[in-house]
CSV table of C-alpha atoms in Angstrom, one decimal:
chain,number,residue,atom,x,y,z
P,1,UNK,CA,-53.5,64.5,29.7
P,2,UNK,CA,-55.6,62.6,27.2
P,3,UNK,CA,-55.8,58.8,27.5
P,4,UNK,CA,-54.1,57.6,24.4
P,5,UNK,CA,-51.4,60.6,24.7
P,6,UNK,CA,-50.5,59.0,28.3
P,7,UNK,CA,-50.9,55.5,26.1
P,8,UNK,CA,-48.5,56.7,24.0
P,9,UNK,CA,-46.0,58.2,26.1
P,10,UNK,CA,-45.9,54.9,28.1
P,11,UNK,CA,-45.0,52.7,24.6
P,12,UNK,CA,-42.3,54.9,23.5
P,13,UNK,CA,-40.9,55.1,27.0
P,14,UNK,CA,-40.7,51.1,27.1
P,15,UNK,CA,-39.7,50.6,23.2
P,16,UNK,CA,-37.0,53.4,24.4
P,17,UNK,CA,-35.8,51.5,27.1
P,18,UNK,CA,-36.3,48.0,25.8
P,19,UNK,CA,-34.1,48.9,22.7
P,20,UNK,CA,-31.5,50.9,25.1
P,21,UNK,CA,-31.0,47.7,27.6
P,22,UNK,CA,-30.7,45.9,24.3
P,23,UNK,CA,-27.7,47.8,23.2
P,24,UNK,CA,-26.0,47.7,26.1
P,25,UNK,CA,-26.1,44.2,26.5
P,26,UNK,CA,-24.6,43.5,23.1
P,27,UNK,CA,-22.0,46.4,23.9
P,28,UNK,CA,-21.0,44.4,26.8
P,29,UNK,CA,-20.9,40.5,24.7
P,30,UNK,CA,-19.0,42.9,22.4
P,31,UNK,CA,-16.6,44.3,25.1
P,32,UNK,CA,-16.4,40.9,26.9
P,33,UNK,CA,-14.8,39.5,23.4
P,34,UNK,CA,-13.0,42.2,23.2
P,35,UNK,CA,-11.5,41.8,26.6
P,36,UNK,CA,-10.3,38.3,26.5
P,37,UNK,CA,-9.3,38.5,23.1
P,38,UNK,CA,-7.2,41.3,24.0
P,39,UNK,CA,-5.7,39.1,27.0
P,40,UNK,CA,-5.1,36.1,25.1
P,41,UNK,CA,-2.9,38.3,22.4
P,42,UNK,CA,-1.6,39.6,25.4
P,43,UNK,CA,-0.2,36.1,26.3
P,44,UNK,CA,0.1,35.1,22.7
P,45,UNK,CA,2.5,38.3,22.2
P,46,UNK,CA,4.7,37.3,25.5
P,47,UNK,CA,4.8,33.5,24.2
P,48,UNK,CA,6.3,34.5,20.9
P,49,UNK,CA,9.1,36.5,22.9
P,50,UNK,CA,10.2,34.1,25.4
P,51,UNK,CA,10.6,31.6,22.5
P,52,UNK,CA,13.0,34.1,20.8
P,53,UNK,CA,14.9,34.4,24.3
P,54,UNK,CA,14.5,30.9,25.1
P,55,UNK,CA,15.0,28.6,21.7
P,56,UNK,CA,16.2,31.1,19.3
P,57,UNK,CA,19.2,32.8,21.1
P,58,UNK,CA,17.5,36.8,21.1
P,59,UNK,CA,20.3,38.7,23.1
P,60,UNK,CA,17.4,39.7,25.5
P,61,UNK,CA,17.7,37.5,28.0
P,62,UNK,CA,17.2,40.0,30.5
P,63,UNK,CA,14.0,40.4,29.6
P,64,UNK,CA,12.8,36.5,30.3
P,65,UNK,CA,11.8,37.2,33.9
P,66,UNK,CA,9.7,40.2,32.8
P,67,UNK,CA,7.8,37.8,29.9
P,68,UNK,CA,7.8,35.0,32.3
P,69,UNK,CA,5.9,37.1,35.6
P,70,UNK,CA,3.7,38.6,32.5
P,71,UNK,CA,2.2,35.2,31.8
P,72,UNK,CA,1.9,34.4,35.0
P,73,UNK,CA,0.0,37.0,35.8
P,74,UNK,CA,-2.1,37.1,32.5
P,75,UNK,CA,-3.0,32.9,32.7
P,76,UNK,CA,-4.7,34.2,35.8
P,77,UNK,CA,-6.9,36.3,34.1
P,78,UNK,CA,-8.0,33.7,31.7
P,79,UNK,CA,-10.9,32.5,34.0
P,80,UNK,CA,-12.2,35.9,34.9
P,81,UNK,CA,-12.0,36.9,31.2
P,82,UNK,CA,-14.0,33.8,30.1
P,83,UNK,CA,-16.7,33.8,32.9
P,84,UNK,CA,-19.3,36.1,30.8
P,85,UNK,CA,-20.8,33.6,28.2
P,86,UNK,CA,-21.2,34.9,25.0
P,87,UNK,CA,-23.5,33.8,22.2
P,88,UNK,CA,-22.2,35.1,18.5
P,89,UNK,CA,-20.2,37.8,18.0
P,90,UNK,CA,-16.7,37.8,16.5
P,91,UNK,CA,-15.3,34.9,18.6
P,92,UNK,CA,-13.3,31.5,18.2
P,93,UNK,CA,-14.8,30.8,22.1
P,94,UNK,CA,-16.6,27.3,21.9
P,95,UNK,CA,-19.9,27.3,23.8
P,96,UNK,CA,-17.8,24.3,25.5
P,97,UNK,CA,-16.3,26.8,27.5
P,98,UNK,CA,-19.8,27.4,29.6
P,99,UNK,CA,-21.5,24.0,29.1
P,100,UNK,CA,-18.2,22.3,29.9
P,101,UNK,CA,-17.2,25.1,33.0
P,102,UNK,CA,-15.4,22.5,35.0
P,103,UNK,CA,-13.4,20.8,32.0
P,104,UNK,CA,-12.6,24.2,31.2
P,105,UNK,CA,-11.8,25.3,34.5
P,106,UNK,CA,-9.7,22.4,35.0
P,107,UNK,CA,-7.9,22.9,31.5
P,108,UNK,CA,-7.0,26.6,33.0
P,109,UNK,CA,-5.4,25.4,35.8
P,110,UNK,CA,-3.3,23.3,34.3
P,111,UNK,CA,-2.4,26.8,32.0
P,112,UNK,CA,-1.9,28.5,35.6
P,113,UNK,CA,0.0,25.9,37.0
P,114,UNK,CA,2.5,25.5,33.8
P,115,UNK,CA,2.5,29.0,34.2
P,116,UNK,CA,3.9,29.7,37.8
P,117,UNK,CA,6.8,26.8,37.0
P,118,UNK,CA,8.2,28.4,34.5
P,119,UNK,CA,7.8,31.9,36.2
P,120,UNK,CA,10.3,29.8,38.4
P,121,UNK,CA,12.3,27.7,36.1
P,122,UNK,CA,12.6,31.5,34.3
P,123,UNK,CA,13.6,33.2,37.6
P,124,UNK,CA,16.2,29.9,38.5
P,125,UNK,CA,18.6,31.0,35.7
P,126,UNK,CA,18.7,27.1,34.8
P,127,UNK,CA,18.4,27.4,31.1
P,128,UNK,CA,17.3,23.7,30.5
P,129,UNK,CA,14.8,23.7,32.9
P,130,UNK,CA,13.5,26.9,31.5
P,131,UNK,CA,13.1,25.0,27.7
P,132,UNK,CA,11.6,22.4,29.5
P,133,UNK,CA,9.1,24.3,31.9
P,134,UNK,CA,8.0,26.2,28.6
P,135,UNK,CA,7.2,23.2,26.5
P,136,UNK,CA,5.4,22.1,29.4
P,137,UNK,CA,3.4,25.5,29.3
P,138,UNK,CA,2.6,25.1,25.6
P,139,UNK,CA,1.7,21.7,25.7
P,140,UNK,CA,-1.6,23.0,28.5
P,141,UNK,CA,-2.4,25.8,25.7
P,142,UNK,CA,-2.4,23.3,23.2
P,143,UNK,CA,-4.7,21.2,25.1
P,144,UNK,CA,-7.3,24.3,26.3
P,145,UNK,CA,-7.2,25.3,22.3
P,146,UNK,CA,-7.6,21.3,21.0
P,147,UNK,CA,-11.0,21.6,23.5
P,148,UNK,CA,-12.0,24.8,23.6
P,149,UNK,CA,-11.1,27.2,20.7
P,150,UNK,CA,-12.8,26.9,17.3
P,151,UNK,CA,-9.9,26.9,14.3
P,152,UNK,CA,-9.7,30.2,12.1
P,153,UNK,CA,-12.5,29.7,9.4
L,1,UNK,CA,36.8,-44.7,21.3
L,2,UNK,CA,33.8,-44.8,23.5
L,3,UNK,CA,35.0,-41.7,25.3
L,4,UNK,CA,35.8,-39.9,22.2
L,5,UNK,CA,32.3,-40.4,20.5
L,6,UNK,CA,30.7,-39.3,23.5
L,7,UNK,CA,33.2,-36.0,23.6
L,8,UNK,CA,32.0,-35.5,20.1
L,9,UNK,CA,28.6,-35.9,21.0
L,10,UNK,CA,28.9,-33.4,23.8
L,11,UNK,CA,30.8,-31.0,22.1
L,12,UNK,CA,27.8,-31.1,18.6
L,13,UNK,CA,25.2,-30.8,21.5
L,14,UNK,CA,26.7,-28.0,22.8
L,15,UNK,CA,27.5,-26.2,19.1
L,16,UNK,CA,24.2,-26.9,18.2
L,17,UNK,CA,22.6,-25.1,21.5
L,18,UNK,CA,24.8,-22.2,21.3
L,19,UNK,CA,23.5,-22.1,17.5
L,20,UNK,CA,19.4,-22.0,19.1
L,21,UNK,CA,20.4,-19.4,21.6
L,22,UNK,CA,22.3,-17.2,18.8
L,23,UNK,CA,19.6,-17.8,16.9
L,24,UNK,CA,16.6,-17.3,18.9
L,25,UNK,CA,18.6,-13.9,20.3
L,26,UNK,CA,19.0,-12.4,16.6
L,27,UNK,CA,15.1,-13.1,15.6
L,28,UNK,CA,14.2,-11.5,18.9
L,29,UNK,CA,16.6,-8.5,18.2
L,30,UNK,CA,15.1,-8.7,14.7
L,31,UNK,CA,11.4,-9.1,16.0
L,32,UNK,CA,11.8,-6.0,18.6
L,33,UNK,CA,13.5,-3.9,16.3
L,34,UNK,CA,10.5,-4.5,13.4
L,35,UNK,CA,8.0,-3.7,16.4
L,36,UNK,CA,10.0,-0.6,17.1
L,37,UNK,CA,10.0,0.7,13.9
L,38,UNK,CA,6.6,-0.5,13.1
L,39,UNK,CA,5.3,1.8,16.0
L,40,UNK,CA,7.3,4.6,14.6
L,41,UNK,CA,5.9,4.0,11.7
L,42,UNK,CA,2.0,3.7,13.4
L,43,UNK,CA,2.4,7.2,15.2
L,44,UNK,CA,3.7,9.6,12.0
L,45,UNK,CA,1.1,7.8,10.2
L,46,UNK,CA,-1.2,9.2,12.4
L,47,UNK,CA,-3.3,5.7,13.1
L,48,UNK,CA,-4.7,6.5,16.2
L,49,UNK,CA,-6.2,9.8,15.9
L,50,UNK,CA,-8.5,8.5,13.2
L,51,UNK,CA,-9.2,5.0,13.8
L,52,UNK,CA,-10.2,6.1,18.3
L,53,UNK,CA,-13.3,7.2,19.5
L,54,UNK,CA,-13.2,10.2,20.9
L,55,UNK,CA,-15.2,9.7,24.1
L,56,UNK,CA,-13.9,9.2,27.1
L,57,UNK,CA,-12.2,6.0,27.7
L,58,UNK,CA,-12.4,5.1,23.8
L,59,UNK,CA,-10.5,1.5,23.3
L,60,UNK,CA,-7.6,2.8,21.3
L,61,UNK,CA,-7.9,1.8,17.4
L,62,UNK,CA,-11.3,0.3,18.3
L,63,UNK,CA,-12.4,2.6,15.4
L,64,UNK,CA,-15.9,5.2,15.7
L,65,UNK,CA,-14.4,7.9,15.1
L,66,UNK,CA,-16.4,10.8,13.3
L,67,UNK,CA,-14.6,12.3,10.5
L,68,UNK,CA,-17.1,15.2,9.3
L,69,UNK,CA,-16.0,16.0,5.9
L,70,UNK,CA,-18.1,18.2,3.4
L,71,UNK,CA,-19.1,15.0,1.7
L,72,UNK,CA,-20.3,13.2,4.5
L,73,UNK,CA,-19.6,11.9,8.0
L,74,UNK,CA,-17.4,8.5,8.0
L,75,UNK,CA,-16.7,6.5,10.8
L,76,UNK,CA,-13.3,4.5,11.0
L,77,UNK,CA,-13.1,1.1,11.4
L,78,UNK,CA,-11.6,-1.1,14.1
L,79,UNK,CA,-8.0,-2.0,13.2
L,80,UNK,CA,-7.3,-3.8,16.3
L,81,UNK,CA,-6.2,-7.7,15.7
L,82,UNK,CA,-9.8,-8.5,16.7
L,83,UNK,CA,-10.6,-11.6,13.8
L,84,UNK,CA,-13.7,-10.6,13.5
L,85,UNK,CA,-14.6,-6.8,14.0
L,86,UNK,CA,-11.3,-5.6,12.9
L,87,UNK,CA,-8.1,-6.9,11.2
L,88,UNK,CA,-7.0,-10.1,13.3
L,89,UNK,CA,-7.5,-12.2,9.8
L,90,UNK,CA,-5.9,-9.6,7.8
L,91,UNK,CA,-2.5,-10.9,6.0
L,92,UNK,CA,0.9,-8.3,5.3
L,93,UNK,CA,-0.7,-9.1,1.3
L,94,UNK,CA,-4.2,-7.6,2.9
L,95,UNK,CA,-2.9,-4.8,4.7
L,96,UNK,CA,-0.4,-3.7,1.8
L,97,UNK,CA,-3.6,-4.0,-0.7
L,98,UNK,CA,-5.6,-1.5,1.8
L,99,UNK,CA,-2.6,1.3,1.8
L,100,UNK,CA,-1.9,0.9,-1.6
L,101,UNK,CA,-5.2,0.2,-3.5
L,102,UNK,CA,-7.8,1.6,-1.1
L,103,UNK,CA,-9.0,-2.4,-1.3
L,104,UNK,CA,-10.1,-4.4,1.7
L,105,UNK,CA,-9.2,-7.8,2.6
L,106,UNK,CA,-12.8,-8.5,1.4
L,107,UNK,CA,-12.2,-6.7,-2.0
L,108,UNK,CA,-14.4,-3.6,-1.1
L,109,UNK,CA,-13.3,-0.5,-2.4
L,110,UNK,CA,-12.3,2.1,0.9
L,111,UNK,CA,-13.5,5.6,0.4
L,112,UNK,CA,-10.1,7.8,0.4
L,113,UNK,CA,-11.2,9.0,4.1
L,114,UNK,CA,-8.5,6.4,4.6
L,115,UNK,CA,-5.6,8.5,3.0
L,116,UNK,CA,-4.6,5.4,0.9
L,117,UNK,CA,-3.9,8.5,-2.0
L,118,UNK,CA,-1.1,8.7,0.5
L,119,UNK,CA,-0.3,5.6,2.0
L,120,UNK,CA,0.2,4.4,-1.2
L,121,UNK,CA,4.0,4.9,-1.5
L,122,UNK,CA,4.7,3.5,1.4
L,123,UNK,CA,7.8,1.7,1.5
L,124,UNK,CA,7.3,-2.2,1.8
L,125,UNK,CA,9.5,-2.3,5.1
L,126,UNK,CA,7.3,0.2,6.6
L,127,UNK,CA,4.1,-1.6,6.1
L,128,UNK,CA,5.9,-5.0,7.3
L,129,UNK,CA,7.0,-2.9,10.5
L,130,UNK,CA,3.5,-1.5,10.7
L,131,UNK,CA,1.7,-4.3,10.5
L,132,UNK,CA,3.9,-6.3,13.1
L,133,UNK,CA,3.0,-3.6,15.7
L,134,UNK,CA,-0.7,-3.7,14.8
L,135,UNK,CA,-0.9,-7.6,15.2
L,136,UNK,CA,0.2,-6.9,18.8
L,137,UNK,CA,-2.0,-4.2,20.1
L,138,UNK,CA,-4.7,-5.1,22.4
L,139,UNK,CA,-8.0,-6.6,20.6
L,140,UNK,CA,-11.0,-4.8,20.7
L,141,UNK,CA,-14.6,-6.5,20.6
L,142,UNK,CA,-16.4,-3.6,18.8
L,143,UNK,CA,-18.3,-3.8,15.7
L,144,UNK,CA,-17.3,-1.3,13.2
L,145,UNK,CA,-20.3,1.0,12.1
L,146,UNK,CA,-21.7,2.2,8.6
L,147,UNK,CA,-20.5,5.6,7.2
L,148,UNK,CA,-23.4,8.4,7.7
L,149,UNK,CA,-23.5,9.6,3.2
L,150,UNK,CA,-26.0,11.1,0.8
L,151,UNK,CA,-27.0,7.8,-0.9
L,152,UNK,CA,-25.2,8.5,-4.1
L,153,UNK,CA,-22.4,8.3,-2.3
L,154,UNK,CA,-23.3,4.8,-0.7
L,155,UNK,CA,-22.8,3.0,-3.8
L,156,UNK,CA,-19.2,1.8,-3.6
L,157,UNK,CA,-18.7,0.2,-6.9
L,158,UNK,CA,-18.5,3.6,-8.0
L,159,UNK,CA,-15.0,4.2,-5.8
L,160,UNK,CA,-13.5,2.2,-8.8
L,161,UNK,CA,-13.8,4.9,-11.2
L,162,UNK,CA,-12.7,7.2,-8.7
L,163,UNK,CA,-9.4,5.4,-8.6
L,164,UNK,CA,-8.7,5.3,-12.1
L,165,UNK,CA,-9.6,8.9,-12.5
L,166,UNK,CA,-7.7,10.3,-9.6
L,167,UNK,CA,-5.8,7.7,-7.5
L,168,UNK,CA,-1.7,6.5,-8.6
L,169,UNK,CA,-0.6,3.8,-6.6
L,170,UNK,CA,2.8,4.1,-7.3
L,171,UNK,CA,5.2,3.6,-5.0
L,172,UNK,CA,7.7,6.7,-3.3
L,173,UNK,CA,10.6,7.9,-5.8
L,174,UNK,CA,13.6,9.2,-4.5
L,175,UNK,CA,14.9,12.0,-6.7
L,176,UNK,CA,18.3,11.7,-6.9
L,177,UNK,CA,19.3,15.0,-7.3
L,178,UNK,CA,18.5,16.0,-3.9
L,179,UNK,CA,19.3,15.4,-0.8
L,180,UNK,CA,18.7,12.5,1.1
L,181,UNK,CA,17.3,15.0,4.2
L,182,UNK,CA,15.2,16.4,1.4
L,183,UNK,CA,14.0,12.8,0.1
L,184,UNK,CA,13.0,11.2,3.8
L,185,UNK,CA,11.7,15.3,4.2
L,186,UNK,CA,9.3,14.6,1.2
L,187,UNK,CA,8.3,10.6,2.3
L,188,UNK,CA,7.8,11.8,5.5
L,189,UNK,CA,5.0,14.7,4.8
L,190,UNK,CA,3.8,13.7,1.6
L,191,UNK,CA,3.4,9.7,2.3
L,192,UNK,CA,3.9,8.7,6.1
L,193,UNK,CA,2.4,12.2,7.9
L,194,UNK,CA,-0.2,12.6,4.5
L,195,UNK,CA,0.0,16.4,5.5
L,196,UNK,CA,-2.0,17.2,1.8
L,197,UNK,CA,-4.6,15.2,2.8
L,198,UNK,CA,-6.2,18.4,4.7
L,199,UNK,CA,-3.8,20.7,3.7
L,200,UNK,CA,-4.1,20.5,0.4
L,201,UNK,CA,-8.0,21.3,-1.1
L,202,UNK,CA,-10.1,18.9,-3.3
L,203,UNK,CA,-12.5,19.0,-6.4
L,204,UNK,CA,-15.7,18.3,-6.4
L,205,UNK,CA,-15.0,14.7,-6.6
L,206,UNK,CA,-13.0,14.8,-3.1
L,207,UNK,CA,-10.0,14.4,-5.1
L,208,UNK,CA,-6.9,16.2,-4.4
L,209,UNK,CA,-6.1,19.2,-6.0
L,210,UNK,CA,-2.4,18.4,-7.2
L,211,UNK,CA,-1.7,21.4,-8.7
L,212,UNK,CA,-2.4,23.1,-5.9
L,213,UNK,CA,-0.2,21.0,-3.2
L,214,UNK,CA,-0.1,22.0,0.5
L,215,UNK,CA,-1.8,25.5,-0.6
L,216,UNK,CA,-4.4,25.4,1.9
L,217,UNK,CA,-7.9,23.9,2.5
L,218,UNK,CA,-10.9,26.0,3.4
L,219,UNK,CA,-13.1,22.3,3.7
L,220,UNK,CA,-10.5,20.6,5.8
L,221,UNK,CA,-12.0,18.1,8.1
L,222,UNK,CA,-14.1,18.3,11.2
L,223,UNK,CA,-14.7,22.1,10.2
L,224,UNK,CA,-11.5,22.9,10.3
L,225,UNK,CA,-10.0,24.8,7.8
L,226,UNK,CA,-6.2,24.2,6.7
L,227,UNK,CA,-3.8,26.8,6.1
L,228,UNK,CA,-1.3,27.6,3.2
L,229,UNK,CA,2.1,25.7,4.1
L,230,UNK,CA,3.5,26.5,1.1
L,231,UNK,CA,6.4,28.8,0.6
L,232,UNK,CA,4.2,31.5,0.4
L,233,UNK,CA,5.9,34.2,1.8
L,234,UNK,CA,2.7,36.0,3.0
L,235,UNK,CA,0.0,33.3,2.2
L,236,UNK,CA,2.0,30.4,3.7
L,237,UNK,CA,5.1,29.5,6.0
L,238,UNK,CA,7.7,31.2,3.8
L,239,UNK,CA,8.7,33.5,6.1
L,240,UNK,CA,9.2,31.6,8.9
L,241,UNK,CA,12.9,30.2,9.8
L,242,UNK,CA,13.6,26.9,10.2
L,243,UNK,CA,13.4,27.1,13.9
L,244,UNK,CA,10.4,28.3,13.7
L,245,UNK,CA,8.8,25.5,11.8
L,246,UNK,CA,10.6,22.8,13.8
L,247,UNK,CA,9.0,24.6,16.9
L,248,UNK,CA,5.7,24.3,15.4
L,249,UNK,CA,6.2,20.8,13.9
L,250,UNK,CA,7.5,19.8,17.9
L,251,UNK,CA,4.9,21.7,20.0
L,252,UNK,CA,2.3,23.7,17.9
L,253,UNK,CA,3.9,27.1,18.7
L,254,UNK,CA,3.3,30.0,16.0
L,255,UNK,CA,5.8,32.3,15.4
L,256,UNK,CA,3.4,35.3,16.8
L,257,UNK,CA,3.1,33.3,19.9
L,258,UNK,CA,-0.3,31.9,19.1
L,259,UNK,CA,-0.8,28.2,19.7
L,260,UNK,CA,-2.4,25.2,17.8
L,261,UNK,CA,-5.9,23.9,18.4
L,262,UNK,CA,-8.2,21.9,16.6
L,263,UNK,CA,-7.0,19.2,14.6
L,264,UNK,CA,-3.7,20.3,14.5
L,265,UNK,CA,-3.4,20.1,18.1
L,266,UNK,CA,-3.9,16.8,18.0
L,267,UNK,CA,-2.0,15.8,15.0
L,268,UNK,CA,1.1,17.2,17.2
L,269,UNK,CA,0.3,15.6,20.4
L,270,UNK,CA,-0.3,12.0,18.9
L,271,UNK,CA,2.1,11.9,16.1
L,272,UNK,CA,4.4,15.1,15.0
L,273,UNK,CA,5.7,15.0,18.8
L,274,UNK,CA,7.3,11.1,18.0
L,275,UNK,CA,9.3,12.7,15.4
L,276,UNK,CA,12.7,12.4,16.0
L,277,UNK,CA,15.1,15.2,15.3
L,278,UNK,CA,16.7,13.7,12.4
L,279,UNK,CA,13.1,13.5,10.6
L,280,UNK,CA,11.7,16.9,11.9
L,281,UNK,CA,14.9,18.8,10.2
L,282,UNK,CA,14.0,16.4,7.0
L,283,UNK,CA,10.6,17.3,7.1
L,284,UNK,CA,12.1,21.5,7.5
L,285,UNK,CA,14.2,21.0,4.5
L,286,UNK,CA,11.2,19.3,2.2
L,287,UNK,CA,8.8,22.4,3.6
L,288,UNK,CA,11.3,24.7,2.5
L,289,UNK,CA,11.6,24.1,-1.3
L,290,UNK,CA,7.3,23.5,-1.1
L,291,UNK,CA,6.5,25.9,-4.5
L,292,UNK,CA,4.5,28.8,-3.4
L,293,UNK,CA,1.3,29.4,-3.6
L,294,UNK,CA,-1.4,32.3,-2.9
L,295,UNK,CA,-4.0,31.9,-1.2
């Protein structure tokens, strides 16, 4: 094989797999926003549900113990979800969230914790310790989205 | 005779004590009832959020705190009852000139980052009761610190043409055909909680858009845009039910289940969250008759 023909091969092999490596790391900041966003509605979509059952008398009352061990489960995903940092991308995230990992982290457990209560205030059947136990919880995502989220532009 | 003047004595020394006591227990009543309402008053307002630091361990109402607005970055002055650095010389004349006239004690004109465009039909009781909590807060010895603005904004002579061209200082007026909910519902977000001051956008000039009340601000403060909470049924909070504004006004909760951040987060947590329940269902009635607006 001629020099420049082996000179050649060897440039479009590493401008092949310099631009591949490329896509698949943005296809993975892509999915990581994807993922967590996905969770975060996830928990967003149980939130709005056990308000209906909780403060707005919905007839489903059944369901509160399902919602409840939902967002117990899903606030303990909220670490793992966050742990890739991202840079751009369609995201609220703040950089905070990395810079800041132990404010954050802190911030999250205080979601987890306010979380697991009212997975038991939910399971107690003691409706005003349920109200209570939930206005605890929002008050923790309020305080993680104060810090951490940027607002909708 | 002897014994009778000194029974009459007795019995005037003892009138006049129990007068003192009844006395000094009804100013006290009156004094911690002013101080009550006055810190009522100082949370819906929204005092501290603005006028503390937001580092850690900030002295509260010590001022420094950056408001980053699309004209400019100002910092808020100390309105602790320090004499010098912030408003321990300040008389109820002073402080009343400030929320109503956008005037210092000093005569300098205040750039409308202070929301005197809404203070300024505040009722007199309100400011009395405000400014008998403020003398009692703890003083802080920091200095305040200049505003960062483009110079042409820097020239503050210039704020008095602002004021006659866009600021009314007239006083809250009830409207008699509605309802007294509806009436404390309007003082409450349009003077007290100035909600249009981000929720509403501004010209050019950083004036309020009037016609355009509570429809949303794109350049709200700090980056942070404000929504539509008109009556907009798909632009702004027209759809929701009471309960779910009162929700939101109480803990920031959305009716998708989404829930506050930013600004708003902290406009709950350090002054919507003091409302009592009375003034929250007020506040639901005024929202509710808001005219809608797109977006």
């Amino acid at each position: 094989m001629h020099r420049w023909t082996m000179c050649a091969s060897l440039g479009v092999a590493m401008f092949i797999g310099l631009t591949g490596s490329m896509a698949i790391a943005a296809e993975d900041d892509e999915g990581a926003i994807k993922y967590r966003q996905s969770v975060m509605k996830s928990i967003g979509g149980h939130t709005g549900a056990v308000y209906q059952i909780v403060k707005s008398n919905n007839p489903n009352k059944s369901h509160l113990q399902a919602h409840a061990r939902a967002l117990l489960d899903l606030t303990g995903m909220i670490s793992a979800a966050f742990q890739r940092q991202t840079s751009g991308g369609k995201t609220r995230a703040k950089q905070k969230i990395w810079t800041d990992a132990s404010g954050f982290k802190s911030a999250v457990d205080d979601v987890e914790t306010a979380a697991r209560e009212f997975d038991a205030a939910a399971s107690s059947g003691n409706d005003t310790e349920t109200a209570k136990k939930l206005d605890a919880l929002l008050d923790t995502c309020k305080g993680c989205h104060k810090e951490y989220r940027e607002k909708k532009k | 005779m002897f014994a009778y003047s000194a029974r009459r004595r007795a019995g005037g020394g003892v009138l006049l004590l129990s007068l003192m006591v009844w006395w000094g227990v009804a100013v006290g009543d009156a004094g911690a009832e002013l101080q009550q309402r006055g810190e009522y008053v100082f949370r819906i307002a929204g005092c501290k959020g603005c006028h503390t630091g937001k580092e850690e361990g900030a002295a509260p109402l010590a001022g420094g705190r950056r408001l980053e607005t699309p004209l400019g970055t100002f910092l808020s002055p100390n309105i602790t009852p320090h004499p010098e650095h912030g408003i321990g010389r300040w008389s109820l004349g002073d402080v009343s000139r400030a929320l109503r006239s956008g005037e210092s004690r000093e005569s300098i004109h205040l750039y409308p980052a202070f929301p005197y465009t809404s203070y300024a039909g505040m009722v007199d009781e309100d400011i009395q009761a405000l400014m008998a909590y403020l003398e009692r807060v703890p003083k802080a010895d920091k200095p305040n610190q200049p505003h960062e603005l483009p110079w042409y904004l820097r020239y503050r002579p210039l704020l008095y043409l602002w004021k006659l061209l866009f600021h009314d200082p007239e006083p809250f007026v009830r409207q008699a055909e509605k309802s007294a909910a509806w009436n404390r519902g309007a003082y409450l977000v349009n003077v007290l909680g100035h909600c249009g001051e981000c929720h509403t956008p501004r010209n050019i000039f950083g004036a309020l858009d009037r016609e355009r009340h509570l429809g949303g601000n794109p350049g709200g403060i700090e980056g942070d845009s404000a929504p539509n909470i008109t009556t907009h049924p798909d632009d702004g909070i027209g759809d929701w039910s009471p309960g779910e504004i009162r929700e939101y006004v109480r803990s920031g909760l959305l009716p998708d289940g989404d829930v506050a951040g930013g600004i708003m987060a902290e406009v709950i947590e350090e002054s919507l969250e003091y409302l009592s329940d009375e003034d929250i269902d007020a506040v639901v009635t005024y929202l509710r008759t808001v005219p809608a607006l797109e977006d």
